[in-house]
Structure formats: C-alpha cells, structure tokens
C-alpha cells in the first residue's frame, strides 16, 4: 500500500529531532555534521538565535496579511536587496521554481512591452536546474525530469554550457533572453567561465535580449560574495533567489532592473503567500548576519581552509575522490566511485552531504561553519574513503 506521505522522494531512513549550529541530532540521539544544509538552504545553521528570535517575535505579532496591503518587512528587505545588488526592484515569492517562473514571465512581458511580443523564447543550458514546475522543468531540459509529463512547455532552447558560439547560433527573431546559473549546482558544481558570462552580457546587449541569472543556489553568500555574479564584472537584468534567503524559512525573490521589473504591473503577476511579514522577518534576519562587518571575509577564510583540506583528501584518496570543484562554500568532490555510495558511507561516518550531477558529492555547510568543524568533516571524509577502498578490495 502507498505511504500516506507521497513516495516521490527516496529518503534516508533517518529523522532529525533538533539542530544546533552546524549539527543535527536524530531521533536516536546520534549527531551529524550538516554539510548539506538542507540543500544549501540552512545558511545560518540550526537554531541561530538571531533568526529564531526574529521569526518568533514576528509570528507573535502577525504571520500573514496578503499583498492587498503594505508589508513594511517586505519594503525594508527589498530596499536592502536593491542597495546590495544590480537590481532596482524586488518581487518576493516562495520557492526557487516560483522565482524562475516570475523571471521567465518578466522577460517575456518586458519584451512584449518593448514592442516585441514575438520574442518569447529563452536560451538555457545543458546541465541546468531551474525547478520542478511545468515551465521550469522545460527550462531545465533534463529528459529525466520531463519524462511522462507530456509535451514540454514551449519556449526554451538548450545549448552546451560555456559555449558562446552555440548561444549565438541559437538566437532567432523569437529569442527573448538567456537564463543561466553562474555555477550549476545540481549539474555538478560547474562554473561558468568569466569570459562566457561577459560574452552572454555582450550578446544580450547586441541583440536586445534580457540576461537572467538563476542564483537560487549560488546566492545569499554561498560562494563568498552576497551574489555569485559579484565575482565577475557582469550584471544580469533579472535574477532569481531562494534556498538560503530565509535561512530555512521558505522564501524566494526575483530581483530586476527597472526596464524588466516595470513589466510586472498589477494584475500581471502575483502570489498569496509571497513577501509576507514572517518570511520577510526571516529574510531580514539572515541579511543582518550575512551583511555584518567581516562575516563573509571570515567565511571565505574558512572556505579556503576547507578547500585546501579537500585538495589534500583528493591527493591522498585518488581512487575515491578525483577533483575539488566550486567557490566559497558551494563545493563539490568529483568521485571515482558512485557518489551515492560515498554519500551513504559519509552519513554512516556522521557527515551529511548532497549528491549532484557528473558524479559529484556536494559539500554545502552552513555559512557559520568553523575551521574545527571543517577538520571533523575532513576526518569523516577520510574515513569514508578508507571504508570505500576496503570495500572495493574485498
Ligand atoms: C533548488 C534550485 C531551484 C528550485 O528551487 P525550489 O525552491 O526547489 O523550487 C532552481 N534553481 C536552482 C539553481 C536551484 O538550485
């Protein structure tokens, strides 16, 4: 008989009771070092006092009012994102897929408003991940996610990642924009070359297209800057955020320059829950921490330390780990054995991680991780490699 909880995930047989910092404690009392952070989402770790206090205080005042009224917490948070980014205006919603739906709609509508209603197609990339709605699985383009759901939503063309010639060849009179992750997360921590991003910007400017960045996974400090695009000198016209934005509280955002944002007039797009007082209280609390003086500098030091430790691990255990990938705390180990086996063995050692494409194991600790905790993770990964090597020798 089917489980009451719909069986659309293959879950590990483990349930967490509570968490503290980078640690999660299961219902048996065993503790795990959380290098998955709920898929790059629990950015401040677990039980962060500032986030907990902000959510509790706001919940006691008012949780939800709808967007029929002003929401001061959302106005404040939007102004902070505008001040800290390329954007002129922000739309809040509830998930990465929903933010990308808004991004796709904004690009199409802005082209239509500019006198080009025929420009509806968006160029996306092989290895991308943009979400699980009908439009975003079509933008993702992975046949595994499309299978059984009928004809993909029209309007997405896929080309190889990091190949500007292919992008330019794919442009037609119907092209409206380009959607790209500065670092493909689910795809296996594959970074866009800076020259490629610059080429995308120049191509968009040349053809009158809008450049969209999906920073659902790379944003909110994950790569060591508030947004990954800030490592380059390239700015998008529109950008989606989710995952770490609420420190685990469900929330997402669409950031846009004015020429795209003004397309979303009243009646053209909306949400019931999005940008509510509670979510925005969480978002403001997360920004308080990430934007505090020295926070990202400190995080980058720890990230460099972890990366060096991972490189040493690759050097020592080449039969299990072959390469370190990523920036900041968006890190990946390319594996020589199935990454699912590595993930399961690491969990037995007490370390949580997340599998990704190209047989990569993602390491996505909370941004508050310490060097000492990195040492513990590296030791557990060393034991993981030893156990897998012994198994292979049997
Ligand atoms: C996780 C993710 C999404 C989808 O976010 P959901 O909140 O699961 O809808 C979209 N884009 C990227 C890059 C992601 O990592």
mmCIF file of C-alpha atoms and ligand atoms in Angstrom:
data_model
loop_
_atom_site.group_PDB
_atom_site.id
_atom_site.type_symbol
_atom_site.label_atom_id
_atom_site.label_comp_id
_atom_site.label_asym_id
_atom_site.label_seq_id
_atom_site.Cartn_x
_atom_site.Cartn_y
_atom_site.Cartn_z
ATOM 1 C CA UNK A 1 0.000 0.000 0.000
ATOM 2 C CA UNK A 2 1.180 3.514 -0.730
ATOM 3 C CA UNK A 3 2.583 5.520 2.167
ATOM 4 C CA UNK A 4 0.462 8.364 3.495
ATOM 5 C CA UNK A 5 3.326 10.698 2.637
ATOM 6 C CA UNK A 6 3.598 10.642 -1.140
ATOM 7 C CA UNK A 7 6.561 8.497 -2.189
ATOM 8 C CA UNK A 8 8.169 10.962 -4.631
ATOM 9 C CA UNK A 9 11.467 11.120 -2.709
ATOM 10 C CA UNK A 10 13.969 8.394 -1.880
ATOM 11 C CA UNK A 11 14.626 9.388 1.697
ATOM 12 C CA UNK A 12 17.375 8.153 4.005
ATOM 13 C CA UNK A 13 15.904 6.263 6.960
ATOM 14 C CA UNK A 14 16.776 8.940 9.467
ATOM 15 C CA UNK A 15 14.748 11.703 11.106
ATOM 16 C CA UNK A 16 16.134 14.748 12.845
ATOM 17 C CA UNK A 17 14.764 15.967 16.130
ATOM 18 C CA UNK A 18 16.675 19.213 16.542
ATOM 19 C CA UNK A 19 19.754 21.080 15.475
ATOM 20 C CA UNK A 20 22.380 23.376 16.858
ATOM 21 C CA UNK A 21 24.774 25.344 14.663
ATOM 22 C CA UNK A 22 26.220 23.003 12.026
ATOM 23 C CA UNK A 23 24.963 19.906 13.872
ATOM 24 C CA UNK A 24 21.739 17.909 13.556
ATOM 25 C CA UNK A 25 20.579 15.398 16.175
ATOM 26 C CA UNK A 26 18.429 12.463 15.072
ATOM 27 C CA UNK A 27 15.578 10.895 16.997
ATOM 28 C CA UNK A 28 18.005 8.217 18.322
ATOM 29 C CA UNK A 29 20.270 10.919 19.774
ATOM 30 C CA UNK A 30 23.055 10.481 17.207
ATOM 31 C CA UNK A 31 24.626 13.695 15.922
ATOM 32 C CA UNK A 32 25.535 14.537 12.334
ATOM 33 C CA UNK A 33 27.671 17.321 10.929
ATOM 34 C CA UNK A 34 25.412 19.021 8.395
ATOM 35 C CA UNK A 35 27.390 19.612 5.182
ATOM 36 C CA UNK A 36 24.167 19.545 3.170
ATOM 37 C CA UNK A 37 22.380 22.401 4.972
ATOM 38 C CA UNK A 38 19.040 21.143 3.654
ATOM 39 C CA UNK A 39 20.415 21.581 0.108
ATOM 40 C CA UNK A 40 22.262 24.894 0.553
ATOM 41 C CA UNK A 41 19.333 26.371 2.445
ATOM 42 C CA UNK A 42 20.019 26.410 6.213
ATOM 43 C CA UNK A 43 22.547 29.192 5.607
ATOM 44 C CA UNK A 44 22.900 30.173 9.282
ATOM 45 C CA UNK A 45 22.886 26.583 10.526
ATOM 46 C CA UNK A 46 20.301 25.384 13.011
ATOM 47 C CA UNK A 47 18.815 27.321 15.908
ATOM 48 C CA UNK A 48 20.646 30.548 15.066
ATOM 49 C CA UNK A 49 19.493 32.837 17.911
ATOM 50 C CA UNK A 50 19.035 35.965 15.761
ATOM 51 C CA UNK A 51 16.917 34.103 13.168
ATOM 52 C CA UNK A 52 14.916 32.178 15.779
ATOM 53 C CA UNK A 53 14.179 35.363 17.713
ATOM 54 C CA UNK A 54 13.149 37.285 14.571
ATOM 55 C CA UNK A 55 10.754 34.523 13.466
ATOM 56 C CA UNK A 56 9.281 34.029 16.948
ATOM 57 C CA UNK A 57 8.759 37.750 17.508
ATOM 58 C CA UNK A 58 7.127 38.260 14.104
ATOM 59 C CA UNK A 59 4.937 35.154 14.481
ATOM 60 C CA UNK A 60 3.613 36.539 17.741
ATOM 61 C CA UNK A 61 2.717 39.879 16.080
ATOM 62 C CA UNK A 62 1.229 38.838 12.719
ATOM 63 C CA UNK A 63 2.062 35.936 10.381
ATOM 64 C CA UNK A 64 0.126 36.719 7.218
ATOM 65 C CA UNK A 65 -1.831 39.639 5.803
ATOM 66 C CA UNK A 66 -1.649 39.144 1.958
ATOM 67 C CA UNK A 67 -0.431 41.556 -0.681
ATOM 68 C CA UNK A 68 -3.670 43.552 -0.570
ATOM 69 C CA UNK A 69 -1.850 45.728 1.981
ATOM 70 C CA UNK A 70 1.573 47.231 2.511
ATOM 71 C CA UNK A 71 4.068 44.911 4.171
ATOM 72 C CA UNK A 72 6.759 47.011 5.900
ATOM 73 C CA UNK A 73 9.049 43.998 6.436
ATOM 74 C CA UNK A 74 8.998 43.367 2.667
ATOM 75 C CA UNK A 75 9.610 47.034 1.830
ATOM 76 C CA UNK A 76 12.651 47.054 4.105
ATOM 77 C CA UNK A 77 14.038 43.802 2.718
ATOM 78 C CA UNK A 78 13.503 44.869 -0.898
ATOM 79 C CA UNK A 79 15.321 48.160 -0.259
ATOM 80 C CA UNK A 80 18.234 46.233 1.255
ATOM 81 C CA UNK A 81 18.475 43.938 -1.792
ATOM 82 C CA UNK A 82 18.330 46.944 -4.124
ATOM 83 C CA UNK A 83 21.119 48.637 -2.163
ATOM 84 C CA UNK A 84 23.268 45.481 -2.241
ATOM 85 C CA UNK A 85 22.801 44.448 -5.887
ATOM 86 C CA UNK A 86 22.332 45.440 -9.548
ATOM 87 C CA UNK A 87 18.554 45.471 -9.042
ATOM 88 C CA UNK A 88 16.097 48.369 -8.907
ATOM 89 C CA UNK A 89 13.100 46.371 -7.691
ATOM 90 C CA UNK A 90 12.236 43.071 -5.975
ATOM 91 C CA UNK A 91 9.301 40.615 -6.071
ATOM 92 C CA UNK A 92 9.050 38.097 -3.218
ATOM 93 C CA UNK A 93 7.649 34.607 -3.606
ATOM 94 C CA UNK A 94 8.027 31.174 -2.027
ATOM 95 C CA UNK A 95 10.359 28.824 -3.897
ATOM 96 C CA UNK A 96 13.107 28.744 -6.474
ATOM 97 C CA UNK A 97 10.800 27.370 -9.132
ATOM 98 C CA UNK A 98 8.295 30.133 -8.463
ATOM 99 C CA UNK A 99 11.025 32.784 -8.665
ATOM 100 C CA UNK A 100 12.120 31.343 -12.029
ATOM 101 C CA UNK A 101 8.516 31.297 -13.263
ATOM 102 C CA UNK A 102 8.412 35.005 -12.407
ATOM 103 C CA UNK A 103 11.746 35.530 -14.142
ATOM 104 C CA UNK A 104 10.535 33.830 -17.329
ATOM 105 C CA UNK A 105 7.268 35.791 -17.281
ATOM 106 C CA UNK A 106 9.089 39.088 -16.613
ATOM 107 C CA UNK A 107 11.480 38.536 -19.539
ATOM 108 C CA UNK A 108 8.611 37.700 -21.914
ATOM 109 C CA UNK A 109 6.410 40.567 -20.747
ATOM 110 C CA UNK A 110 9.240 43.121 -20.852
ATOM 111 C CA UNK A 111 9.956 42.119 -24.476
ATOM 112 C CA UNK A 112 6.266 42.382 -25.301
ATOM 113 C CA UNK A 113 6.012 45.812 -23.660
ATOM 114 C CA UNK A 114 9.091 46.907 -25.628
ATOM 115 C CA UNK A 115 7.248 46.151 -28.858
ATOM 116 C CA UNK A 116 8.483 42.581 -29.388
ATOM 117 C CA UNK A 117 5.608 40.243 -28.442
ATOM 118 C CA UNK A 118 7.147 37.644 -30.805
ATOM 119 C CA UNK A 119 10.191 37.357 -28.524
ATOM 120 C CA UNK A 120 9.137 34.614 -26.121
ATOM 121 C CA UNK A 121 11.956 32.041 -26.263
ATOM 122 C CA UNK A 122 14.679 31.717 -23.653
ATOM 123 C CA UNK A 123 18.063 30.111 -24.223
ATOM 124 C CA UNK A 124 19.020 27.716 -21.388
ATOM 125 C CA UNK A 125 21.938 25.348 -20.846
ATOM 126 C CA UNK A 126 22.686 21.660 -20.760
ATOM 127 C CA UNK A 127 23.218 20.562 -17.157
ATOM 128 C CA UNK A 128 20.967 23.327 -15.813
ATOM 129 C CA UNK A 129 18.454 23.073 -12.996
ATOM 130 C CA UNK A 130 15.661 25.610 -12.630
ATOM 131 C CA UNK A 131 12.917 23.805 -10.679
ATOM 132 C CA UNK A 132 10.019 21.354 -10.924
ATOM 133 C CA UNK A 133 7.020 23.258 -12.299
ATOM 134 C CA UNK A 134 5.956 22.565 -15.887
ATOM 135 C CA UNK A 135 7.762 25.646 -17.213
ATOM 136 C CA UNK A 136 10.881 25.194 -15.093
ATOM 137 C CA UNK A 137 11.349 21.504 -15.981
ATOM 138 C CA UNK A 138 11.171 22.671 -19.585
ATOM 139 C CA UNK A 139 13.787 25.353 -18.840
ATOM 140 C CA UNK A 140 15.850 22.662 -17.104
ATOM 141 C CA UNK A 141 15.534 20.423 -20.146
ATOM 142 C CA UNK A 142 16.734 17.249 -18.416
ATOM 143 C CA UNK A 143 14.855 14.338 -20.070
ATOM 144 C CA UNK A 144 14.708 12.556 -16.680
ATOM 145 C CA UNK A 145 12.563 15.329 -15.204
ATOM 146 C CA UNK A 146 10.387 15.720 -18.330
ATOM 147 C CA UNK A 147 9.540 12.034 -18.812
ATOM 148 C CA UNK A 148 5.833 11.254 -18.534
ATOM 149 C CA UNK A 149 4.651 14.829 -18.247
ATOM 150 C CA UNK A 150 3.710 15.344 -21.874
ATOM 151 C CA UNK A 151 4.931 17.957 -24.280
ATOM 152 C CA UNK A 152 7.396 20.331 -22.597
ATOM 153 C CA UNK A 153 6.233 23.924 -22.221
ATOM 154 C CA UNK A 154 7.169 25.790 -25.399
ATOM 155 C CA UNK A 155 9.837 28.438 -25.477
ATOM 156 C CA UNK A 156 13.138 27.003 -24.252
ATOM 157 C CA UNK A 157 16.199 26.249 -26.386
ATOM 158 C CA UNK A 158 19.152 24.375 -24.907
ATOM 159 C CA UNK A 159 22.801 24.763 -25.809
ATOM 160 C CA UNK A 160 26.040 23.473 -24.255
ATOM 161 C CA UNK A 161 27.236 25.348 -21.144
ATOM 162 C CA UNK A 162 30.229 27.684 -21.538
ATOM 163 C CA UNK A 163 29.932 27.758 -25.333
ATOM 164 C CA UNK A 164 29.207 31.277 -26.601
ATOM 165 C CA UNK A 165 29.227 30.281 -30.281
ATOM 166 C CA UNK A 166 26.375 27.853 -29.659
ATOM 167 C CA UNK A 167 24.448 30.565 -27.809
ATOM 168 C CA UNK A 168 24.835 32.986 -30.680
ATOM 169 C CA UNK A 169 23.843 30.302 -33.199
ATOM 170 C CA UNK A 170 20.663 29.588 -31.215
ATOM 171 C CA UNK A 171 19.400 33.189 -31.323
ATOM 172 C CA UNK A 172 16.373 33.745 -33.573
ATOM 173 C CA UNK A 173 13.852 36.536 -34.086
ATOM 174 C CA UNK A 174 11.814 34.902 -31.273
ATOM 175 C CA UNK A 175 14.574 34.900 -28.648
ATOM 176 C CA UNK A 176 13.686 36.987 -25.591
ATOM 177 C CA UNK A 177 16.531 36.241 -23.204
ATOM 178 C CA UNK A 178 19.082 33.899 -21.689
ATOM 179 C CA UNK A 179 18.822 32.082 -18.347
ATOM 180 C CA UNK A 180 21.997 30.758 -16.728
ATOM 181 C CA UNK A 181 23.343 29.664 -13.349
ATOM 182 C CA UNK A 182 26.718 31.344 -12.631
ATOM 183 C CA UNK A 183 27.650 27.960 -11.122
ATOM 184 C CA UNK A 184 25.497 24.947 -11.988
ATOM 185 C CA UNK A 185 24.703 23.377 -8.611
ATOM 186 C CA UNK A 186 22.554 20.299 -9.302
ATOM 187 C CA UNK A 187 24.533 19.874 -12.539
ATOM 188 C CA UNK A 188 27.697 19.093 -10.547
ATOM 189 C CA UNK A 189 29.209 22.430 -9.379
ATOM 190 C CA UNK A 190 30.121 23.507 -12.910
ATOM 191 C CA UNK A 191 31.203 27.147 -13.033
ATOM 192 C CA UNK A 192 30.525 29.483 -15.934
ATOM 193 C CA UNK A 193 33.791 30.971 -17.201
ATOM 194 C CA UNK A 194 34.007 34.691 -16.597
ATOM 195 C CA UNK A 195 34.666 35.232 -20.328
ATOM 196 C CA UNK A 196 31.489 33.265 -21.082
ATOM 197 C CA UNK A 197 29.392 35.435 -18.734
ATOM 198 C CA UNK A 198 30.889 38.546 -20.311
ATOM 199 C CA UNK A 199 30.061 37.138 -23.739
ATOM 200 C CA UNK A 200 26.459 36.484 -22.660
ATOM 201 C CA UNK A 201 26.129 40.078 -21.458
ATOM 202 C CA UNK A 202 27.572 41.473 -24.700
ATOM 203 C CA UNK A 203 25.356 39.161 -26.779
ATOM 204 C CA UNK A 204 22.230 40.234 -24.861
ATOM 205 C CA UNK A 205 23.142 43.895 -25.367
ATOM 206 C CA UNK A 206 23.831 43.330 -29.072
ATOM 207 C CA UNK A 207 20.503 41.552 -29.756
ATOM 208 C CA UNK A 208 18.257 43.355 -27.259
ATOM 209 C CA UNK A 209 17.842 40.248 -25.081
ATOM 210 C CA UNK A 210 17.466 40.105 -21.294
ATOM 211 C CA UNK A 211 20.061 38.260 -19.253
ATOM 212 C CA UNK A 212 18.676 36.205 -16.349
ATOM 213 C CA UNK A 213 20.817 34.659 -13.628
ATOM 214 C CA UNK A 214 19.434 31.797 -11.559
ATOM 215 C CA UNK A 215 21.183 32.374 -8.222
ATOM 216 C CA UNK A 216 18.760 30.204 -6.260
ATOM 217 C CA UNK A 217 21.678 28.072 -5.072
ATOM 218 C CA UNK A 218 24.693 30.387 -5.600
ATOM 219 C CA UNK A 219 23.182 33.489 -3.986
ATOM 220 C CA UNK A 220 22.934 34.689 -0.384
ATOM 221 C CA UNK A 221 26.623 34.389 0.466
ATOM 222 C CA UNK A 222 27.030 30.755 -0.557
ATOM 223 C CA UNK A 223 30.015 31.457 -2.852
ATOM 224 C CA UNK A 224 31.619 34.002 -0.511
ATOM 225 C CA UNK A 225 30.039 37.120 -2.036
ATOM 226 C CA UNK A 226 26.406 38.033 -1.403
ATOM 227 C CA UNK A 227 25.724 37.001 -5.031
ATOM 228 C CA UNK A 228 27.938 34.840 -7.245
ATOM 229 C CA UNK A 229 27.741 37.293 -10.156
ATOM 230 C CA UNK A 230 29.698 39.749 -7.975
ATOM 231 C CA UNK A 231 32.859 37.653 -8.545
ATOM 232 C CA UNK A 232 32.657 38.857 -12.161
ATOM 233 C CA UNK A 233 32.077 42.286 -13.682
ATOM 234 C CA UNK A 234 28.876 41.038 -15.331
ATOM 235 C CA UNK A 235 25.434 42.080 -14.108
ATOM 236 C CA UNK A 236 22.167 40.432 -15.193
ATOM 237 C CA UNK A 237 18.897 42.208 -15.965
ATOM 238 C CA UNK A 238 16.953 39.876 -13.722
ATOM 239 C CA UNK A 239 17.878 37.265 -11.097
ATOM 240 C CA UNK A 240 16.147 34.596 -9.007
ATOM 241 C CA UNK A 241 16.995 33.815 -5.376
ATOM 242 C CA UNK A 242 15.664 31.184 -2.981
ATOM 243 C CA UNK A 243 17.304 28.401 -0.890
ATOM 244 C CA UNK A 244 19.458 30.309 1.660
ATOM 245 C CA UNK A 245 17.442 33.544 1.545
ATOM 246 C CA UNK A 246 15.282 32.694 4.576
ATOM 247 C CA UNK A 247 17.831 30.568 6.448
ATOM 248 C CA UNK A 248 15.467 27.587 6.032
ATOM 249 C CA UNK A 249 12.222 29.512 6.152
ATOM 250 C CA UNK A 250 10.523 29.034 2.740
ATOM 251 C CA UNK A 251 11.080 32.151 0.709
ATOM 252 C CA UNK A 252 12.320 33.337 -2.687
ATOM 253 C CA UNK A 253 12.832 36.543 -4.613
ATOM 254 C CA UNK A 254 13.034 37.960 -8.096
ATOM 255 C CA UNK A 255 15.422 40.902 -8.431
ATOM 256 C CA UNK A 256 15.284 43.030 -11.566
ATOM 257 C CA UNK A 257 16.472 46.182 -13.225
ATOM 258 C CA UNK A 258 13.744 48.729 -13.821
ATOM 259 C CA UNK A 259 13.328 48.012 -17.558
ATOM 260 C CA UNK A 260 12.327 44.414 -16.736
ATOM 261 C CA UNK A 261 10.616 44.992 -13.376
ATOM 262 C CA UNK A 262 8.160 47.581 -14.698
ATOM 263 C CA UNK A 263 6.619 44.877 -16.949
ATOM 264 C CA UNK A 264 5.015 43.254 -13.910
ATOM 265 C CA UNK A 265 2.157 45.715 -13.400
ATOM 266 C CA UNK A 266 -0.818 44.978 -11.092
ATOM 267 C CA UNK A 267 -2.783 42.041 -12.450
ATOM 268 C CA UNK A 268 0.114 40.600 -14.479
ATOM 269 C CA UNK A 269 1.715 38.512 -11.744
ATOM 270 C CA UNK A 270 1.090 37.725 -8.100
ATOM 271 C CA UNK A 271 1.230 35.411 -5.106
ATOM 272 C CA UNK A 272 -0.831 34.873 -1.970
ATOM 273 C CA UNK A 273 1.940 33.950 0.455
ATOM 274 C CA UNK A 274 4.917 35.698 -1.134
ATOM 275 C CA UNK A 275 6.617 38.524 0.726
ATOM 276 C CA UNK A 276 4.603 38.035 3.906
ATOM 277 C CA UNK A 277 5.646 39.530 7.256
ATOM 278 C CA UNK A 278 7.003 36.241 8.650
ATOM 279 C CA UNK A 279 9.105 35.265 5.622
ATOM 280 C CA UNK A 280 10.480 38.781 5.308
ATOM 281 C CA UNK A 281 11.329 38.913 9.020
ATOM 282 C CA UNK A 282 13.376 35.762 8.408
ATOM 283 C CA UNK A 283 14.950 37.265 5.271
ATOM 284 C CA UNK A 284 15.892 40.455 7.102
ATOM 285 C CA UNK A 285 17.443 38.452 9.955
ATOM 286 C CA UNK A 286 19.517 36.389 7.502
ATOM 287 C CA UNK A 287 20.758 39.563 5.779
ATOM 288 C CA UNK A 288 21.613 41.112 9.175
ATOM 289 C CA UNK A 289 24.026 38.240 9.747
ATOM 290 C CA UNK A 290 25.478 37.851 6.234
ATOM 291 C CA UNK A 291 25.987 41.588 5.701
ATOM 292 C CA UNK A 292 27.502 42.160 9.153
ATOM 293 C CA UNK A 293 31.043 43.543 9.046
ATOM 294 C CA UNK A 294 33.565 40.789 8.443
ATOM 295 C CA UNK A 295 31.088 37.889 8.152
ATOM 296 C CA UNK A 296 31.813 36.984 4.524
ATOM 297 C CA UNK A 297 35.558 37.649 4.961
ATOM 298 C CA UNK A 298 35.602 35.188 7.857
ATOM 299 C CA UNK A 299 33.545 32.699 5.860
ATOM 300 C CA UNK A 300 35.937 32.962 2.906
ATOM 301 C CA UNK A 301 38.886 32.173 5.167
ATOM 302 C CA UNK A 302 37.164 29.056 6.478
ATOM 303 C CA UNK A 303 36.123 28.114 2.919
ATOM 304 C CA UNK A 304 39.722 28.381 1.679
ATOM 305 C CA UNK A 305 40.830 26.202 4.585
ATOM 306 C CA UNK A 306 38.181 23.593 3.755
ATOM 307 C CA UNK A 307 39.066 23.664 0.065
ATOM 308 C CA UNK A 308 42.756 23.068 0.844
ATOM 309 C CA UNK A 309 41.756 20.147 3.071
ATOM 310 C CA UNK A 310 39.629 18.700 0.288
ATOM 311 C CA UNK A 311 42.510 19.040 -2.188
ATOM 312 C CA UNK A 312 44.710 17.096 0.256
ATOM 313 C CA UNK A 313 41.990 14.465 0.506
ATOM 314 C CA UNK A 314 41.959 14.104 -3.291
ATOM 315 C CA UNK A 315 45.757 13.740 -3.266
ATOM 316 C CA UNK A 316 45.551 11.028 -0.574
ATOM 317 C CA UNK A 317 42.498 9.114 -1.804
ATOM 318 C CA UNK A 318 42.671 9.374 -5.594
ATOM 319 C CA UNK A 319 40.813 6.091 -6.030
ATOM 320 C CA UNK A 320 37.712 7.643 -4.415
ATOM 321 C CA UNK A 321 37.974 11.422 -4.973
ATOM 322 C CA UNK A 322 39.386 12.892 -8.174
ATOM 323 C CA UNK A 323 38.760 16.641 -8.128
ATOM 324 C CA UNK A 324 37.610 19.560 -5.955
ATOM 325 C CA UNK A 325 35.160 21.982 -7.536
ATOM 326 C CA UNK A 326 33.418 25.167 -6.524
ATOM 327 C CA UNK A 327 33.719 28.542 -4.865
ATOM 328 C CA UNK A 328 33.214 29.584 -1.260
ATOM 329 C CA UNK A 329 31.049 27.008 0.485
ATOM 330 C CA UNK A 330 29.477 25.730 -2.742
ATOM 331 C CA UNK A 331 31.947 22.861 -3.011
ATOM 332 C CA UNK A 332 31.997 19.529 -4.754
ATOM 333 C CA UNK A 333 34.158 16.428 -4.799
ATOM 334 C CA UNK A 334 34.133 14.560 -8.070
ATOM 335 C CA UNK A 335 34.052 10.861 -7.214
ATOM 336 C CA UNK A 336 35.682 7.838 -8.844
ATOM 337 C CA UNK A 337 33.059 5.541 -7.277
ATOM 338 C CA UNK A 338 29.279 6.159 -7.377
ATOM 339 C CA UNK A 339 28.569 9.407 -5.478
ATOM 340 C CA UNK A 340 25.514 7.799 -3.864
ATOM 341 C CA UNK A 341 27.789 5.211 -2.216
ATOM 342 C CA UNK A 342 30.083 7.980 -0.976
ATOM 343 C CA UNK A 343 27.144 9.956 0.383
ATOM 344 C CA UNK A 344 25.767 6.898 2.204
ATOM 345 C CA UNK A 345 29.160 5.973 3.666
ATOM 346 C CA UNK A 346 29.796 9.587 4.756
ATOM 347 C CA UNK A 347 26.431 9.535 6.524
ATOM 348 C CA UNK A 348 27.485 6.375 8.367
ATOM 349 C CA UNK A 349 30.567 8.322 9.476
ATOM 350 C CA UNK A 350 28.291 11.144 10.706
ATOM 351 C CA UNK A 351 28.566 13.595 7.806
ATOM 352 C CA UNK A 352 25.615 14.827 5.731
ATOM 353 C CA UNK A 353 26.232 15.807 2.095
ATOM 354 C CA UNK A 354 24.258 16.040 -1.152
ATOM 355 C CA UNK A 355 24.780 14.206 -4.452
ATOM 356 C CA UNK A 356 24.902 16.185 -7.716
ATOM 357 C CA UNK A 357 25.352 15.584 -11.446
ATOM 358 C CA UNK A 358 28.612 14.403 -13.043
ATOM 359 C CA UNK A 359 29.093 12.025 -10.084
ATOM 360 C CA UNK A 360 29.921 14.904 -7.744
ATOM 361 C CA UNK A 361 29.344 14.944 -3.978
ATOM 362 C CA UNK A 362 28.255 18.416 -2.894
ATOM 363 C CA UNK A 363 29.559 19.872 0.363
ATOM 364 C CA UNK A 364 27.359 22.802 1.366
ATOM 365 C CA UNK A 365 27.897 23.536 5.052
ATOM 366 C CA UNK A 366 26.074 26.396 6.762
ATOM 367 C CA UNK A 367 27.906 29.691 6.264
ATOM 368 C CA UNK A 368 28.681 29.817 10.010
ATOM 369 C CA UNK A 369 30.896 26.720 9.843
ATOM 370 C CA UNK A 370 34.175 26.814 11.824
ATOM 371 C CA UNK A 371 37.659 25.505 10.986
ATOM 372 C CA UNK A 372 37.346 22.918 13.756
ATOM 373 C CA UNK A 373 34.126 21.639 12.184
ATOM 374 C CA UNK A 374 35.854 21.518 8.780
ATOM 375 C CA UNK A 375 38.579 19.381 10.394
ATOM 376 C CA UNK A 376 35.909 16.992 11.680
ATOM 377 C CA UNK A 377 34.272 16.826 8.238
ATOM 378 C CA UNK A 378 37.620 16.180 6.550
ATOM 379 C CA UNK A 379 38.376 13.382 9.022
ATOM 380 C CA UNK A 380 34.970 11.811 8.318
ATOM 381 C CA UNK A 381 35.572 12.081 4.559
ATOM 382 C CA UNK A 382 38.973 10.428 5.048
ATOM 383 C CA UNK A 383 37.311 7.548 6.897
ATOM 384 C CA UNK A 384 34.668 7.409 4.180
ATOM 385 C CA UNK A 385 37.374 6.996 1.534
ATOM 386 C CA UNK A 386 39.141 4.302 3.598
ATOM 387 C CA UNK A 387 35.915 2.341 4.084
ATOM 388 C CA UNK A 388 35.104 2.529 0.370
ATOM 389 C CA UNK A 389 38.651 1.495 -0.596
ATOM 390 C CA UNK A 390 38.449 -1.510 1.759
ATOM 391 C CA UNK A 391 35.071 -2.488 0.312
ATOM 392 C CA UNK A 392 36.489 -2.295 -3.221
ATOM 393 C CA UNK A 393 39.451 -4.505 -2.217
ATOM 394 C CA UNK A 394 37.158 -7.275 -0.908
HETATM 395 C C1 LIG B 1 16.979 24.333 -5.998
HETATM 396 C C2 LIG B 1 17.046 25.136 -7.239
HETATM 397 C C3 LIG B 1 15.889 25.588 -7.904
HETATM 398 C C4 LIG B 1 14.498 25.193 -7.463
HETATM 399 O O1 LIG B 1 14.201 25.703 -6.211
HETATM 400 P P1 LIG B 1 12.901 25.140 -5.416
HETATM 401 O O2 LIG B 1 12.838 26.005 -4.198
HETATM 402 O O3 LIG B 1 13.157 23.700 -5.121
HETATM 403 O O4 LIG B 1 11.735 25.327 -6.324
HETATM 404 C C5 LIG B 1 16.043 26.386 -9.020
HETATM 405 N N1 LIG B 1 17.264 26.733 -9.470
HETATM 406 C C6 LIG B 1 18.391 26.326 -8.862
HETATM 407 C C7 LIG B 1 19.713 26.766 -9.390
HETATM 408 C C8 LIG B 1 18.326 25.507 -7.738
HETATM 409 O O5 LIG B 1 19.445 25.086 -7.145
#
